[in-house]
Structure formats: C-alpha cells, structure tokens
mmCIF file of C-alpha atoms in Angstrom:
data_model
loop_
_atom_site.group_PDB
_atom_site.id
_atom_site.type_symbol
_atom_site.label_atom_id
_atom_site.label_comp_id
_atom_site.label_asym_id
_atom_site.label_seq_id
_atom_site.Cartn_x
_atom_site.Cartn_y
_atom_site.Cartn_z
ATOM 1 C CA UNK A 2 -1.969 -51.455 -39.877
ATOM 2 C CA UNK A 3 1.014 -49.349 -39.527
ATOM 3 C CA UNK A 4 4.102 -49.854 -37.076
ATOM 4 C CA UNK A 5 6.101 -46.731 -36.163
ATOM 5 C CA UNK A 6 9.071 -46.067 -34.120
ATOM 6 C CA UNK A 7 10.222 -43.489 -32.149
ATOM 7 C CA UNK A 8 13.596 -43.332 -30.478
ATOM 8 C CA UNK A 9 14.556 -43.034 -26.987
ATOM 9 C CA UNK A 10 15.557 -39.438 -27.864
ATOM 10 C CA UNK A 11 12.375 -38.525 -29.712
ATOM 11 C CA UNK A 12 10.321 -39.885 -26.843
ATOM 12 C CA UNK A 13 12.550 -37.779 -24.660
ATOM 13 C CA UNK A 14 12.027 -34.691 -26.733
ATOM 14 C CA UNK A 15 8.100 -35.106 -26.648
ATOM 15 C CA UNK A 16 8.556 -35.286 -23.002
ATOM 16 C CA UNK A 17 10.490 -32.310 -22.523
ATOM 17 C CA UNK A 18 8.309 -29.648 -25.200
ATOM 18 C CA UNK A 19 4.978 -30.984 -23.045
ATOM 19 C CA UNK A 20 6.471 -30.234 -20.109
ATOM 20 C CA UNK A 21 8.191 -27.717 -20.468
ATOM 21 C CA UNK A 22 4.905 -26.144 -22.259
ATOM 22 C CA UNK A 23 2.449 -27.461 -19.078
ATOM 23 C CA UNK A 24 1.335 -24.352 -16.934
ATOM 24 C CA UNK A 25 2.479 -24.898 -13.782
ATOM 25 C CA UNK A 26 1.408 -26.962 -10.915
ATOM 26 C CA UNK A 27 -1.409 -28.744 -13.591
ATOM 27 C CA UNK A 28 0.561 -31.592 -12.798
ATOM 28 C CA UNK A 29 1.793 -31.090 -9.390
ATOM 29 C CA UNK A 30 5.691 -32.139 -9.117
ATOM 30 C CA UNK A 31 5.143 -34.894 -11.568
ATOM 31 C CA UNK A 32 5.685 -34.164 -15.244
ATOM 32 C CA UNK A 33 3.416 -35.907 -18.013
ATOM 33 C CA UNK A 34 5.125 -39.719 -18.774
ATOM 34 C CA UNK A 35 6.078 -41.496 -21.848
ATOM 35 C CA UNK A 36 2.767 -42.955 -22.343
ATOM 36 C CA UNK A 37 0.993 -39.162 -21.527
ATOM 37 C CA UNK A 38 3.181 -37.565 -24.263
ATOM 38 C CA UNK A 39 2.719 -40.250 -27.246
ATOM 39 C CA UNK A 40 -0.871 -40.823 -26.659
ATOM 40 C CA UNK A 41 -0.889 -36.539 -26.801
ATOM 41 C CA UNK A 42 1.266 -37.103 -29.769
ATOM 42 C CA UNK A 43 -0.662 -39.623 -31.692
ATOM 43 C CA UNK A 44 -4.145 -37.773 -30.884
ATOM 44 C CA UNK A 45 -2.631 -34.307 -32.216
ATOM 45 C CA UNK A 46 -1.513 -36.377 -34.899
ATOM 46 C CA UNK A 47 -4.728 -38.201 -35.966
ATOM 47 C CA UNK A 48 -6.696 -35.143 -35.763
ATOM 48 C CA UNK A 49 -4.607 -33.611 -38.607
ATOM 49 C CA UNK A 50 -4.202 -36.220 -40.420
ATOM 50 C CA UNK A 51 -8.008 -36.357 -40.620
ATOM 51 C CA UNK A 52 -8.442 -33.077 -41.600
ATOM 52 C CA UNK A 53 -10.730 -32.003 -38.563
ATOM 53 C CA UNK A 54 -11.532 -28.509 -37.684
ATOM 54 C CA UNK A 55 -9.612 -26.771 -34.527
ATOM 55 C CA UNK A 56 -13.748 -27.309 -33.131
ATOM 56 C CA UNK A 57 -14.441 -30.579 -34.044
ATOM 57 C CA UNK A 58 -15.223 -33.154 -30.889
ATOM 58 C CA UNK A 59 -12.965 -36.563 -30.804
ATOM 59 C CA UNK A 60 -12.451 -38.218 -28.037
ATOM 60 C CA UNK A 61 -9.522 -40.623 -26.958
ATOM 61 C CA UNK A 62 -10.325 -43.710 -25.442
ATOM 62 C CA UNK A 63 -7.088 -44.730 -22.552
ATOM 63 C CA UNK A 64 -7.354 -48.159 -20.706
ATOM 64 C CA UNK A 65 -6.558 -48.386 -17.415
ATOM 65 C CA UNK A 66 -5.044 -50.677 -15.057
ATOM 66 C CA UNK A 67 -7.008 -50.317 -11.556
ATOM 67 C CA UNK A 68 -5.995 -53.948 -10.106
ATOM 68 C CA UNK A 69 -4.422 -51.774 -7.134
ATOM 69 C CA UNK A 70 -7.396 -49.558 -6.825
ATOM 70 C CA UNK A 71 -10.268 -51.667 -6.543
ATOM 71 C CA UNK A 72 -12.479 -51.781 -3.189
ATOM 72 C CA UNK A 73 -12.214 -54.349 -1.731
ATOM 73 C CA UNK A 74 -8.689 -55.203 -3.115
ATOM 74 C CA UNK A 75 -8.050 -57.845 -5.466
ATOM 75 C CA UNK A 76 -6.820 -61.105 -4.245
ATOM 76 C CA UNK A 77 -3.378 -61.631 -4.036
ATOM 77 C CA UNK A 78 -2.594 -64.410 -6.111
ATOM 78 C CA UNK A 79 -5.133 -62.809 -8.690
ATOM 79 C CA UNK A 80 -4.248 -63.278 -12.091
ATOM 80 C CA UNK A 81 -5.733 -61.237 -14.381
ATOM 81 C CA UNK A 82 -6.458 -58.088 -16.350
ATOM 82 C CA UNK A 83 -8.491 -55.515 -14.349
ATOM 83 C CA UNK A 84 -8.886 -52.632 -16.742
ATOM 84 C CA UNK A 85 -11.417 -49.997 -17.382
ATOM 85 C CA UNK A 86 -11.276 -47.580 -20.577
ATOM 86 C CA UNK A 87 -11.680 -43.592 -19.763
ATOM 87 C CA UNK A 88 -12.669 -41.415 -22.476
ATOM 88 C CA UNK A 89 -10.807 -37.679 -22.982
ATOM 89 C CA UNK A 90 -12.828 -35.775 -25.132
ATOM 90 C CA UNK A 91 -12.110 -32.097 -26.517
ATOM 91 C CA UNK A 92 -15.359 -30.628 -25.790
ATOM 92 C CA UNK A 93 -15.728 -31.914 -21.985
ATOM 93 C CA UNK A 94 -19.093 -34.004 -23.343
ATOM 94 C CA UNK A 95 -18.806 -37.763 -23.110
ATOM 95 C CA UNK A 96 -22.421 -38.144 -23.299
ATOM 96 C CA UNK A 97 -22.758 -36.643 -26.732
ATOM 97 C CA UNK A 98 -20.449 -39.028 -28.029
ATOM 98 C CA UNK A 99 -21.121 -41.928 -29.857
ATOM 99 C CA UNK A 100 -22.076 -45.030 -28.221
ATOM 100 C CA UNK A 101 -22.258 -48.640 -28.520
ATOM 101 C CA UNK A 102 -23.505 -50.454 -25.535
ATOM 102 C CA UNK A 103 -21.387 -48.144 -23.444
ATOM 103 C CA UNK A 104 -18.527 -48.701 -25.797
ATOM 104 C CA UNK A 105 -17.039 -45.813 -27.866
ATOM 105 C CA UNK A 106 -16.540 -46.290 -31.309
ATOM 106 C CA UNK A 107 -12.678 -46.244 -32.617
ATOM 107 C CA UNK A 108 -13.599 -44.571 -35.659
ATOM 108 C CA UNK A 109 -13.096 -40.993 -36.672
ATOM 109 C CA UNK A 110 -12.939 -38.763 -35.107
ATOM 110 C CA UNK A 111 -12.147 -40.918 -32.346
ATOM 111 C CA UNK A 112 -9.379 -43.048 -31.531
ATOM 112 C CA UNK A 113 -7.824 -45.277 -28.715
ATOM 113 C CA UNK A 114 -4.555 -45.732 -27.428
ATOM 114 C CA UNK A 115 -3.169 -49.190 -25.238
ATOM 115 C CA UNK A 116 -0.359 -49.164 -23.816
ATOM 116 C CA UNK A 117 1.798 -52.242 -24.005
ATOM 117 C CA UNK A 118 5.379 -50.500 -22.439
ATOM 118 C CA UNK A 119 5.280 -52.182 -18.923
ATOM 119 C CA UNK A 120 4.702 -55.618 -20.347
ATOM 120 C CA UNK A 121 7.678 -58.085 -20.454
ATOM 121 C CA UNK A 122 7.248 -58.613 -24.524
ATOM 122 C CA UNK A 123 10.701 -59.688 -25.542
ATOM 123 C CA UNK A 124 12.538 -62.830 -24.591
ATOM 124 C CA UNK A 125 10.694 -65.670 -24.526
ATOM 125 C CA UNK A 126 11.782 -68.918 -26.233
ATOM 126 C CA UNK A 127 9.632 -71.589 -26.506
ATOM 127 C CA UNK A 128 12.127 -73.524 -27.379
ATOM 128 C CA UNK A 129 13.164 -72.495 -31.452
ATOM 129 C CA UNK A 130 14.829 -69.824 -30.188
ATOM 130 C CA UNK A 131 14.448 -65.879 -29.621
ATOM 131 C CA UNK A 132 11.490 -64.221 -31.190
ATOM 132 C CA UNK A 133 12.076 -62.655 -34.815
ATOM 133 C CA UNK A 134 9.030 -60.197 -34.415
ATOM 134 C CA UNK A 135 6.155 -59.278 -31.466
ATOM 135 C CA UNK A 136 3.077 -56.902 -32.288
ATOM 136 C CA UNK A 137 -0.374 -57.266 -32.463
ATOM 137 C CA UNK A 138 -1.939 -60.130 -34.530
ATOM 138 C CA UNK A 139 -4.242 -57.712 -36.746
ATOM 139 C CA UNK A 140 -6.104 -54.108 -35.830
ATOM 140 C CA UNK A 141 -8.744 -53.835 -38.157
ATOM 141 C CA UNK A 142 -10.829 -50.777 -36.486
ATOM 142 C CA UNK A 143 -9.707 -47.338 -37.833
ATOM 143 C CA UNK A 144 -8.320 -45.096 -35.114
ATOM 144 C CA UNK A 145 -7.013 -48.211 -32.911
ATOM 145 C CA UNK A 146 -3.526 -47.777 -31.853
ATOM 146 C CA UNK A 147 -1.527 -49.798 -28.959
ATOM 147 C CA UNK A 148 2.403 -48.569 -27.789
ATOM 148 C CA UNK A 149 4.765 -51.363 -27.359
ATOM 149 C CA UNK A 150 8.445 -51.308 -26.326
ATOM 150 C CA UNK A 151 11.059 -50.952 -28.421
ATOM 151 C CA UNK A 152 13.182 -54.113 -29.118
ATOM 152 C CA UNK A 153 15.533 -55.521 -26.705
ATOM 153 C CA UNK A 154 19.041 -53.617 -27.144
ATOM 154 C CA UNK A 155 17.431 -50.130 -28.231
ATOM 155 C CA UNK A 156 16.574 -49.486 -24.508
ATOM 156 C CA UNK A 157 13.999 -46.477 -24.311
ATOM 157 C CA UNK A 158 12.521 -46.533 -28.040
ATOM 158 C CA UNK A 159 9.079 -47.080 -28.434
ATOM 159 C CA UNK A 160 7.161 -48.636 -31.497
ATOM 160 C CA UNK A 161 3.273 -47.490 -32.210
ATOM 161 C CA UNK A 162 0.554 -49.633 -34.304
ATOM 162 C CA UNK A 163 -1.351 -48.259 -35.854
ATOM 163 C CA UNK A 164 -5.235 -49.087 -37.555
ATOM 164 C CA UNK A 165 -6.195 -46.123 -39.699
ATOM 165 C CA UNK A 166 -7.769 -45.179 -42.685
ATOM 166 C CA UNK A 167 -5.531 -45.386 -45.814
ATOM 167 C CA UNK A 168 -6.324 -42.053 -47.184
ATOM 168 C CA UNK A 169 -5.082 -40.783 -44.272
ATOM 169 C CA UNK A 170 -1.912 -42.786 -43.268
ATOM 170 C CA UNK A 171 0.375 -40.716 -45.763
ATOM 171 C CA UNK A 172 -0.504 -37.564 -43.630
ATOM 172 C CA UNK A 173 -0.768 -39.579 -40.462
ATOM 173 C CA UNK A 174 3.429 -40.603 -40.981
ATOM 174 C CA UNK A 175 4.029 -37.023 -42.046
ATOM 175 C CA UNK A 176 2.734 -35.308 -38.813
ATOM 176 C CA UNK A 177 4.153 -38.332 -36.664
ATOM 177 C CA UNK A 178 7.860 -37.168 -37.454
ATOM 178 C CA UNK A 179 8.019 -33.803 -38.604
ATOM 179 C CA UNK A 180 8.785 -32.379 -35.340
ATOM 180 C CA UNK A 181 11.742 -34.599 -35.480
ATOM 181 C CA UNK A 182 13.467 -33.818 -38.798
ATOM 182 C CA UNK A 183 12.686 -36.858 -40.269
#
C-alpha cells in the first residue's frame, strides 16, 4: 500500500481543469467536488499505469452514503453505516463485468475508491496523547484505494491509499503528479 498527498492547491487545480473542461449544463449549476475530481484522477491514473488500451472496459466501484435517502427514513437516533457501492464503467455494461456474488472484483482493470474526507479522523486522545498517524490498517486487494483528509493544520490537502500492483506503482506515482510539476 501506497499513501499519497495532494495539496489543497493541487486538489483545487483538479477541480478547476474538470470543470472548466465539463460541457455545459452536464452538471447543472453545480461543478464536480473534491471527491468527483480525485476519484476521476486516480481512475485516469490507474488505467495508465496499467497499460490498458483507450477501449479497454474497467469499471470504478464508488460507495455511497444513502442514510438520508432511504424509504421509509432511517430512525433518528440510528447509528450506523448505510452504504451501497455503484459501479461506473467505461463501456456503459455493468453486466459484463466481473462478478462475485454481486460484488465487483478490485482487481485490474477495476478499481474502487472510499471516501474518508467528511469523517472527523484527527483529534482523538485516548488519553496518551494526540495521534502520531491515522490510515487504513492494511489494503491488500489491488486496485483498492480510500481518500482521507489531510492532517490537522494543512486544511484542504488530501492524502490517497493506495493497494496496487507493484509493477505498476512506479507508473501509478508518475501519472499521479505530473500534471503538477512534481
């Protein structure tokens, strides 16, 4: 597993090429978020990285919250995750993609991307003191990925892990942050 950052301002800049790139009124008066324009990102990313063909069908797997959408609503004190995972695919067939009890497969060509950026990470002392790191214990499927806030005091940044094949990472880090002069 790999752990990049991107800065406020890099996250900023992927927002503004995507939308300023979008044809217009796809999105109505709302422009693509954060979490939009990294999963994009990392998904452009992977595919290169893996060497795929400009035809070659991957799909993206994005959880969603829906505890404000169910019918009948959730109870009020409910405490709980209420998620369901959506698949994106680049050839508009879900159904030809792998399955696994209804469950797409991480690996290549796929991939998945959690987001972890509304969740109140840093801060918490259990008594030793503030937390020295917080990330996922271990990924250990290729093409897993989750976006997590930045650390406290760097306000904006964002910080991707990342499970993926090692013959690939190299490429993976290279496509990640060439846009970005790095």
């Amino acid at each position: 597993m790999e752990v990049l950052k991107l800065t406020k301002t890099q996250v900023e800049m992927l927002k503004n090429e995507a939308n300023r790139t979008r044809p217009l009124n796809e999105l109505g008066d709302r422009g693509f978020t954060r979490y939009e324009v990294i999963a994009a990102h990392i998904w452009r990313c992977a595919c290169r990285a893996r060497g795929h063909l400009y035809e070659q069908r991957t799909g993206l797997v994005v959880c969603l919250d829906i505890c404000n959408r169910v019918q009948p609503p959730l109870p009020e004190k409910y405490f709980g995750n209420a998620i369901m995972d959506v698949v994106a695919t680049g050839l508009q067939d879900i159904h030809a993609m792998k399955t696994n009890g209804g469950r797409l497969f991480y690996w290549n060509p796929n991939l998945g991307v959690v987001s972890w950026m509304a969740l109140p990470l840093y801060g918490t002392d259990f008594g030793w003191g503030k937390e020295i790191f917080m990330g996922p214990g271990s990924y250990d499927c290729d093409g897993d990925s989750l976006i997590l806030p930045g650390r406290d005091g760097d306000n904006g940044s964002i910080v991707v892990g990342l499970c993926f094949q090692a013959a690939c990472m190299e490429d993976f880090q290279k496509f990640f942050y060439q846009d970005f002069g790095n």
